[in-house]
PDB file of C-alpha atoms in Angstrom:
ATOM      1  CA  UNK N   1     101.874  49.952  42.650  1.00 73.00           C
ATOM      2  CA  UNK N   2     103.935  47.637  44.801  1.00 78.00           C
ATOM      3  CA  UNK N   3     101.611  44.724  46.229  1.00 91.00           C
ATOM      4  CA  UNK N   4     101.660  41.116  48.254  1.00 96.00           C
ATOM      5  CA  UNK N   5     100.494  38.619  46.432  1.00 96.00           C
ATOM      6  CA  UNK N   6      99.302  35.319  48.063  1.00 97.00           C
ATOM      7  CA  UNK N   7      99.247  32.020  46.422  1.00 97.00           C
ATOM      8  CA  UNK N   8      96.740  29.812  45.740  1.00 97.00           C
ATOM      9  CA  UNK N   9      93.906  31.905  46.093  1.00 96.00           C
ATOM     10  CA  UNK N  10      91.599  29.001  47.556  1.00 97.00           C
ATOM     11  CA  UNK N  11      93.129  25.637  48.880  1.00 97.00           C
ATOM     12  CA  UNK N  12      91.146  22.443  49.650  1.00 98.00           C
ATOM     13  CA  UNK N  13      92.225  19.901  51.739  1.00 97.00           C
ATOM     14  CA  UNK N  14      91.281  17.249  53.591  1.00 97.00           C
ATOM     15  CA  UNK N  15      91.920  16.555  57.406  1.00 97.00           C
ATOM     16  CA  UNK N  16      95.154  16.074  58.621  1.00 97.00           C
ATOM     17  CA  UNK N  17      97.058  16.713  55.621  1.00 98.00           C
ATOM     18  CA  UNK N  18     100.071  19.530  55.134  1.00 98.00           C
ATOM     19  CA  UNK N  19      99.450  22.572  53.220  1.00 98.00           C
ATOM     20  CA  UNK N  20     101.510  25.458  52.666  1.00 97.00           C
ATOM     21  CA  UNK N  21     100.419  28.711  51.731  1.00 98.00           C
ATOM     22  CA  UNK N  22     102.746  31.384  50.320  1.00 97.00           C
ATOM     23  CA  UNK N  23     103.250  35.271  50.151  1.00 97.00           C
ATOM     24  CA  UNK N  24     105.510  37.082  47.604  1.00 96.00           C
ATOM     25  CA  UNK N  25     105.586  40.398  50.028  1.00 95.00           C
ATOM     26  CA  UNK N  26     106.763  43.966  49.144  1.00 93.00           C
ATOM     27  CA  UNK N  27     109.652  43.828  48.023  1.00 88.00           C
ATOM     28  CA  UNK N  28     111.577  46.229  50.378  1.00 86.00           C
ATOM     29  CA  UNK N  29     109.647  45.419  53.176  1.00 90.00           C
ATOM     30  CA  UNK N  30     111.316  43.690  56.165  1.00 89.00           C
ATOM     31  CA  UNK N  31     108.639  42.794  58.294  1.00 91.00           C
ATOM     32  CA  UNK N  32     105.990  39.751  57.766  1.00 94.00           C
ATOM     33  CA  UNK N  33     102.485  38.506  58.976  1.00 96.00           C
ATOM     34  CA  UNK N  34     100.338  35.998  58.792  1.00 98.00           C
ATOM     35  CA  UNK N  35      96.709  36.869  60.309  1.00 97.00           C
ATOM     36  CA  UNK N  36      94.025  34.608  59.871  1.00 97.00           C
ATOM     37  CA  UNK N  37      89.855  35.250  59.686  1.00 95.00           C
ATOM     38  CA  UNK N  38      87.403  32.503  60.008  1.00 95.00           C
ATOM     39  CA  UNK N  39      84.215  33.538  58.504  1.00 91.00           C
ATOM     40  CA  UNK N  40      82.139  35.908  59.919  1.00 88.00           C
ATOM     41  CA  UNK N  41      84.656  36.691  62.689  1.00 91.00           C
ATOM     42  CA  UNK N  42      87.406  39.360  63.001  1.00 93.00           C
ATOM     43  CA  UNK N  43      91.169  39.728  61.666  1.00 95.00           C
ATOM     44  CA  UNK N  44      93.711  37.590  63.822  1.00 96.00           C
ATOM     45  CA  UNK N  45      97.288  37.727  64.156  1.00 95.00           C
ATOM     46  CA  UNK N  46      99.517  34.756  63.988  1.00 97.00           C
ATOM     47  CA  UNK N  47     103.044  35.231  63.597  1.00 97.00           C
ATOM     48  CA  UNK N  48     105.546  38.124  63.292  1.00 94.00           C
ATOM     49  CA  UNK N  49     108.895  37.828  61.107  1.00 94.00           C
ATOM     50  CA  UNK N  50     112.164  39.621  61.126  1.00 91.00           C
ATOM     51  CA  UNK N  51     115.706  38.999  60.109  1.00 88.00           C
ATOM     52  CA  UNK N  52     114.533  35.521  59.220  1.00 90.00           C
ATOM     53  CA  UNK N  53     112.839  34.322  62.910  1.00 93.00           C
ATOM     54  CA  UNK N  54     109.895  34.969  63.837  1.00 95.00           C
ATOM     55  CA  UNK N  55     109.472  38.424  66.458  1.00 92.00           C
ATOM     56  CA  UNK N  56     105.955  37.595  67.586  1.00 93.00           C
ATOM     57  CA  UNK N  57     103.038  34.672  67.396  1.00 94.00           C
ATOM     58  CA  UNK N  58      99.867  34.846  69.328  1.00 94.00           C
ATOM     59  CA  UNK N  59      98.515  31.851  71.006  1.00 94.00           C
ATOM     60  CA  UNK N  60      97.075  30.435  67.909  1.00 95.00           C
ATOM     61  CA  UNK N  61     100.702  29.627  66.346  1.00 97.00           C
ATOM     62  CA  UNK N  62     100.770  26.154  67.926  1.00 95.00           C
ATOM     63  CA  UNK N  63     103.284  23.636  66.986  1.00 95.00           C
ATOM     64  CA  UNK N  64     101.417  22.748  64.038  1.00 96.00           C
ATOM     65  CA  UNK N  65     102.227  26.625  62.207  1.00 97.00           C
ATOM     66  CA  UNK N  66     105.719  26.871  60.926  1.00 97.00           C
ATOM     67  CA  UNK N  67     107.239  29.859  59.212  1.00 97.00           C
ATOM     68  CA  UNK N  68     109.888  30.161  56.232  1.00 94.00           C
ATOM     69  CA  UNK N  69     111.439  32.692  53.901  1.00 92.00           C
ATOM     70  CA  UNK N  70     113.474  30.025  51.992  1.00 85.00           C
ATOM     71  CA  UNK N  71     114.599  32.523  49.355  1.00 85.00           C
ATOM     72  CA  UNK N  72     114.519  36.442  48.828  1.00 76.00           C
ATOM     73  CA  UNK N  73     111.267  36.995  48.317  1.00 85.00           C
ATOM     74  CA  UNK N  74     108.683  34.199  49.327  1.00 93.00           C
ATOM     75  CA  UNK N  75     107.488  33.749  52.930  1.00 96.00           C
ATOM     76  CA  UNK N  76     104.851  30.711  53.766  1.00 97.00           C
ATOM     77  CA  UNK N  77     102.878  29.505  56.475  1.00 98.00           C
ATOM     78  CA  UNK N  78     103.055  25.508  56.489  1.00 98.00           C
ATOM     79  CA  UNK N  79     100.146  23.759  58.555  1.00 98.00           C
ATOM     80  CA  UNK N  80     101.531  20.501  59.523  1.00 96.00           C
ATOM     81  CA  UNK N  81      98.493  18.598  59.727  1.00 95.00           C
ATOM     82  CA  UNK N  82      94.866  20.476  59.715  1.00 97.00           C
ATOM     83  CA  UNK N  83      92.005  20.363  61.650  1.00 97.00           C
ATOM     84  CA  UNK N  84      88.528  21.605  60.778  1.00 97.00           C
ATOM     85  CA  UNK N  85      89.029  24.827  62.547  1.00 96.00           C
ATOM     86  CA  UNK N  86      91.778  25.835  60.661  1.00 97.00           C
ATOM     87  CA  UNK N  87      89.160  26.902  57.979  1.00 98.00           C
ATOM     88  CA  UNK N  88      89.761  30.848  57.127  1.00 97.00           C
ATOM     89  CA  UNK N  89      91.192  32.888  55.109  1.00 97.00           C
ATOM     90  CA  UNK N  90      94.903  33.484  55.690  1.00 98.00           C
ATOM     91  CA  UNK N  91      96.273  36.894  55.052  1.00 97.00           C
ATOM     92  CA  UNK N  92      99.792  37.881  54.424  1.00 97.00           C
ATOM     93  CA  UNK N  93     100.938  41.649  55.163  1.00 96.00           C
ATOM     94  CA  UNK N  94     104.351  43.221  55.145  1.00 94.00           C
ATOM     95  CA  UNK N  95     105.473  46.042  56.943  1.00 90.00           C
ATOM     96  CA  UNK N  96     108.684  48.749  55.771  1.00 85.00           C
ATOM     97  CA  UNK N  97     111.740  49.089  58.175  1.00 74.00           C
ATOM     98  CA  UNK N  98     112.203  52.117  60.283  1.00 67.00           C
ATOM     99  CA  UNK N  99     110.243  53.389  63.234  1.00 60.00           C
ATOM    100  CA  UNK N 100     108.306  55.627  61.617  1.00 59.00           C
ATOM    101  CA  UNK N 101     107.152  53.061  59.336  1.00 62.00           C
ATOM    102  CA  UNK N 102     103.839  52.076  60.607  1.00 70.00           C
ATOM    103  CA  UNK N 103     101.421  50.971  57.395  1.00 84.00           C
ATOM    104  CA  UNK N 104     100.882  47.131  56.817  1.00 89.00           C
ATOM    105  CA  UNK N 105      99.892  46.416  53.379  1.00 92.00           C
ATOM    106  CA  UNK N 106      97.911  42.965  53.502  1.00 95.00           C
ATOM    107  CA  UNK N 107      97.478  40.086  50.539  1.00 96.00           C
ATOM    108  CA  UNK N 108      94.393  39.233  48.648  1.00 96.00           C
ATOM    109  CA  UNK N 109      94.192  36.017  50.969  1.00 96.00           C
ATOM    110  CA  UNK N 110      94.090  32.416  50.812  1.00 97.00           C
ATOM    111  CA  UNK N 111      90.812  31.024  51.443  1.00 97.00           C
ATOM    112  CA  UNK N 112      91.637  26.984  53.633  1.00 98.00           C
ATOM    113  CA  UNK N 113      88.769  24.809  53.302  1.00 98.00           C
ATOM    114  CA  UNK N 114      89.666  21.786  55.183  1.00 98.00           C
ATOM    115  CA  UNK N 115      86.842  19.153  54.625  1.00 97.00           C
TER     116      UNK N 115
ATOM    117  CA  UNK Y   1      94.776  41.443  76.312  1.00 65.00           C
ATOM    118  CA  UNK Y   2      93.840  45.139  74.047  1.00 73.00           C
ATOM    119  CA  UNK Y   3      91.040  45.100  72.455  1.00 86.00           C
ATOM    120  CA  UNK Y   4      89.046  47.276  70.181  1.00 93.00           C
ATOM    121  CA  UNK Y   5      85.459  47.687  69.998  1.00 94.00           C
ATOM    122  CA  UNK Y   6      83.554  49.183  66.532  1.00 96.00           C
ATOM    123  CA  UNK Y   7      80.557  50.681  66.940  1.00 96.00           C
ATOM    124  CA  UNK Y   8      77.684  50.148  65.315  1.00 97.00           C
ATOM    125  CA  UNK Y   9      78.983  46.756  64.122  1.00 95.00           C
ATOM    126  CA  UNK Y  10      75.746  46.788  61.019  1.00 97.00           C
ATOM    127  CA  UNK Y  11      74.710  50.170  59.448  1.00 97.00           C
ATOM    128  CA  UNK Y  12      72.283  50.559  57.037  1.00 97.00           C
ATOM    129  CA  UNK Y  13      71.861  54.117  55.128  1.00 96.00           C
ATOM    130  CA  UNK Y  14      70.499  55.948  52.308  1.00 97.00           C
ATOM    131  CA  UNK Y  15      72.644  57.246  50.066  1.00 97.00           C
ATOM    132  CA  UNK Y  16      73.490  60.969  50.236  1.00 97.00           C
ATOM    133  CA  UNK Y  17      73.187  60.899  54.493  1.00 97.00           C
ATOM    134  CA  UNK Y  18      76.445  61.346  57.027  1.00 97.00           C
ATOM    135  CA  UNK Y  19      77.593  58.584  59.162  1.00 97.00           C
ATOM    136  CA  UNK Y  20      80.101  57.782  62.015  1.00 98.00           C
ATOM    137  CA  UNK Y  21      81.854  54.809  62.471  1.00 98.00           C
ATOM    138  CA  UNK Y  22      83.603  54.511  66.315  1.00 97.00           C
ATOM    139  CA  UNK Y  23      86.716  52.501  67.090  1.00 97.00           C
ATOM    140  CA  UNK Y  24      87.464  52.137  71.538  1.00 95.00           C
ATOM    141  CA  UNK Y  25      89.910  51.128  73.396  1.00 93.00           C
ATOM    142  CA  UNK Y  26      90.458  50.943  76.976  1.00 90.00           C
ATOM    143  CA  UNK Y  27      94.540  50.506  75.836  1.00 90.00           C
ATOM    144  CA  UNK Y  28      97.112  52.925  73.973  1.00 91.00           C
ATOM    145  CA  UNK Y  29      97.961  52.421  70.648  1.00 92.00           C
ATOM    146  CA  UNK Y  30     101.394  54.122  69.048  1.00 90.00           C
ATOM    147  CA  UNK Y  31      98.923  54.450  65.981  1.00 91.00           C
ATOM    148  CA  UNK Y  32      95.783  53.142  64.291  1.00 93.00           C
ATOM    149  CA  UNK Y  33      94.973  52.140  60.750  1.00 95.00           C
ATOM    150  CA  UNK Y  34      91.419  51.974  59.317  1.00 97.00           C
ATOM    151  CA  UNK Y  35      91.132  49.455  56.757  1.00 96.00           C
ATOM    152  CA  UNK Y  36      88.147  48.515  53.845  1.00 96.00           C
ATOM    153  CA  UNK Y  37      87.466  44.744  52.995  1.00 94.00           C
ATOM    154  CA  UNK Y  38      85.762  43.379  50.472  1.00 91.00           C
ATOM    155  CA  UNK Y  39      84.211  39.955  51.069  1.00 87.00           C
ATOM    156  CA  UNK Y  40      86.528  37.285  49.579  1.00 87.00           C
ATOM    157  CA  UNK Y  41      89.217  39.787  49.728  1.00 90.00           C
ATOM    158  CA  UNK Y  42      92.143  41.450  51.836  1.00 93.00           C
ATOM    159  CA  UNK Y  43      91.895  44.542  54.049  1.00 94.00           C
ATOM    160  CA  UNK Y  44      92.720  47.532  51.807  1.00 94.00           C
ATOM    161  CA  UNK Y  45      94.656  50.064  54.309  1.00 94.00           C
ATOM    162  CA  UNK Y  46      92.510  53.734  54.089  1.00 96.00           C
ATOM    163  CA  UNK Y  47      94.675  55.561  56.489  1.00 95.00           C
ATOM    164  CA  UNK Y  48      97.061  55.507  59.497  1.00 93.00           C
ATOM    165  CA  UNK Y  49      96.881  57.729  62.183  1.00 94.00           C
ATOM    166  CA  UNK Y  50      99.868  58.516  65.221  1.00 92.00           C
ATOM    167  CA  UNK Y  51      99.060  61.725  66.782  1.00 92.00           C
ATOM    168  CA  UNK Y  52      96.584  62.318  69.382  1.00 94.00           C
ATOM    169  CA  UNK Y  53      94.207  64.458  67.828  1.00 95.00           C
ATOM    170  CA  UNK Y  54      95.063  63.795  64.610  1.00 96.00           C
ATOM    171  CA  UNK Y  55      92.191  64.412  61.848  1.00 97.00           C
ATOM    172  CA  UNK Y  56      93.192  62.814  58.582  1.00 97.00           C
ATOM    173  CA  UNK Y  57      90.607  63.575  55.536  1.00 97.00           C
ATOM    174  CA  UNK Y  58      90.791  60.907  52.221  1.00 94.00           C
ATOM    175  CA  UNK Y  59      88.006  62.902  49.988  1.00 95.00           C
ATOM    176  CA  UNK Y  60      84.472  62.303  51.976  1.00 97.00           C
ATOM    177  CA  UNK Y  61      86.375  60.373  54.835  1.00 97.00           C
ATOM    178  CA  UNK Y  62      87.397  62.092  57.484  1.00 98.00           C
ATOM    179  CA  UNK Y  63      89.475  60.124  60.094  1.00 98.00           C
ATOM    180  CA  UNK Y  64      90.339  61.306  63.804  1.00 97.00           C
ATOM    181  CA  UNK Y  65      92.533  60.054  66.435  1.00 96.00           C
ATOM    182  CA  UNK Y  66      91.237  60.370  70.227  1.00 96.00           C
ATOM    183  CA  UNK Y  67      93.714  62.700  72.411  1.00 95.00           C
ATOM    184  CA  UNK Y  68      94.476  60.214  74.385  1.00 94.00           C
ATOM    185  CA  UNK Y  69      95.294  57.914  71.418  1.00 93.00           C
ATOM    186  CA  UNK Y  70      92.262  54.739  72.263  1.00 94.00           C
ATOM    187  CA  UNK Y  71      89.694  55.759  70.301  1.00 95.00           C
ATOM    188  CA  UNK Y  72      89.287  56.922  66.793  1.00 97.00           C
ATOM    189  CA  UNK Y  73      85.984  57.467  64.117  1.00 97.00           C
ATOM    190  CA  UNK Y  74      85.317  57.534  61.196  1.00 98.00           C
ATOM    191  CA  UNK Y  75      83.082  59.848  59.072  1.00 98.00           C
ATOM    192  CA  UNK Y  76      82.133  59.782  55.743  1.00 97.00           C
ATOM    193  CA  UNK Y  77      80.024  62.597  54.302  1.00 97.00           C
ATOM    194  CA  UNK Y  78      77.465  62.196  51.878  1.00 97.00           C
ATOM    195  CA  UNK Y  79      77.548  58.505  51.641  1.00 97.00           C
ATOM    196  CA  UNK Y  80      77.565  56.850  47.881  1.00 97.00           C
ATOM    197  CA  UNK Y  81      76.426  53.037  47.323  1.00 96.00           C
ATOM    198  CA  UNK Y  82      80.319  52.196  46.296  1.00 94.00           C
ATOM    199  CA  UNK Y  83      80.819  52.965  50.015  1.00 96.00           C
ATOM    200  CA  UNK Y  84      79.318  49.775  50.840  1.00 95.00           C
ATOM    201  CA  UNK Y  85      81.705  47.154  52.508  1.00 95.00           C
ATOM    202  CA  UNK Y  86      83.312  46.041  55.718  1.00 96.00           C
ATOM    203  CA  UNK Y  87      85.389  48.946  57.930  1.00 97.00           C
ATOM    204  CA  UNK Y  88      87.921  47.443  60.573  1.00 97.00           C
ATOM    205  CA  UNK Y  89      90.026  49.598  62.731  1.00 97.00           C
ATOM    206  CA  UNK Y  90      93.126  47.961  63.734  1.00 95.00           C
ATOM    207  CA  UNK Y  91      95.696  49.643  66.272  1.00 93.00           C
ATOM    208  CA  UNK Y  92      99.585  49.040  66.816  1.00 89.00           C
ATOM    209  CA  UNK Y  93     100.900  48.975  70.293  1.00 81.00           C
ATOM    210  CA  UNK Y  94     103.879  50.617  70.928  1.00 72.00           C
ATOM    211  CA  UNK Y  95     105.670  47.380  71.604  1.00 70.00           C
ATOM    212  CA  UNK Y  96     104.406  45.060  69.389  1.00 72.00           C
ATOM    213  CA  UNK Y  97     104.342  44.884  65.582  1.00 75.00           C
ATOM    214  CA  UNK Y  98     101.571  43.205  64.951  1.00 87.00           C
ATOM    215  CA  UNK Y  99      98.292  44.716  64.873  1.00 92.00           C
ATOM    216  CA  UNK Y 100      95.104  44.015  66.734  1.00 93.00           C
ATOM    217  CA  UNK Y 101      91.900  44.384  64.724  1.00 95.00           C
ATOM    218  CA  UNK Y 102      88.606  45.829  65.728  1.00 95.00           C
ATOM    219  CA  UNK Y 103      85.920  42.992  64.820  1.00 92.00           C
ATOM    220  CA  UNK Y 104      84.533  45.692  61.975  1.00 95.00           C
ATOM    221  CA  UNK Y 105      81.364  48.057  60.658  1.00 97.00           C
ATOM    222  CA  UNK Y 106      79.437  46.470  58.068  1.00 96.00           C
ATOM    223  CA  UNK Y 107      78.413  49.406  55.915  1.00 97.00           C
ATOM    224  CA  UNK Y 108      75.294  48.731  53.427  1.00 96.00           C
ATOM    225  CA  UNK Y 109      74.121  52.243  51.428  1.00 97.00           C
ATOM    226  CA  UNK Y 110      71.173  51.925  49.661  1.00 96.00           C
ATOM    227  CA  UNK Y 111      70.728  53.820  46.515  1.00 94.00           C
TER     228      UNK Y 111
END
């Protein structure tokens, strides 16, 4: 069965440093999240992709988030330089094309420790 | 802002005994997905409901859709201890894609 896979599965890094995290989604899917969930709190959303730019971010995609789908089939969220609170798991979910298309199938996660 | 509020957000149950799981709104959504996560792991999608009214049944799971599309519940029917785990609704507005998650139902069932 047809998944998204997230790579690595747990990332440690120290403050202020870059880390990317990436997401092989579905592979006819055109639509792409990233959602994040600190620990013990609920599922956020971060940023919405489509036809290569991004359709949606929430308030939490600062200037420090950046987006790519540099080939067919990978799509990463780059933190430019992190910050304590950007401790959570990340999860990637892709979404099919068409409006009657509703289901988002979500990634195992990335867990960001920043330390 | 939408938001969604689960009710009860801890539940603790025997197995073998019913249970109800409520996801509110005071907003629309085009449609509403009720999700299972494992700690450490990703949201596994259960269902996705669109239709007001809708009643969706996945075995012992029965899933409904409020009339008026900003509510929906969740039953499950003679609860089993691999039914333990974290339930989040999470509805779609009809403009947006992305989806806004209810802050989940911590289900425990004790054998």
């Amino acid at each position: 069965e047809p998944e998204v896979t997230q790579t690595p599965s747990h990332q440690v890094t120290q403050m202020g440093q870059e880390v990317i995290l990436r997401c092989v989604p579905i592979s006819n899917h055109l639509y792409f999240y990233w959602y994040r969930q600190i620990l013990g709190q609920k599922v956020e959303f971060l940023v919405s992709f489509y036809n290569n730019e991004i359709s949606e971010k929430s308030e939490i995609f600062d200037d420090q988030f950046s987006v790519e789908r540099p080939d067919g089939s990978n799509f990463t969220l780059k933190i430019r330089s992190t910050k304590l609170e950007d401790s959570a798991m990340y999860f990637c979910a892709s979404r099919g094309a068409g409006q009657g298309n509703t289901e988002a199938f979500f990634g195992q996660g990335t867990r960001l420790t920043v330390v | 802002t939408q938001l969604l509020e689960q009710s009860p957000q801890f539940l603790s149950i025997q197995e073998g005994e019913n249970l109800t799981v409520y996801c509110n709104s005071s907003s629309v959504f085009s449609s509403l997905q009720w999700y299972r996560q494992e700690p450490g792991e990703g949201p596994v999608l259960l269902v996705t409901v669109v239709t007001g009214g809708e009643v969706k049944k996945l075995k012992r799971l029965t899933f409904q859709f409020g009339d008026a599309r900003k509510d929906s519940s969740l039953h499950i029917t003679a609860a089993q201890t691999g039914d333990t785990g974290l339930y989040l609704c999470a509805g779609q507005d009809t403009g947006r894609r992305a989806l806004t998650f209810g802050s989940g139902t911590r289900l425990q069932v004790q054998p």
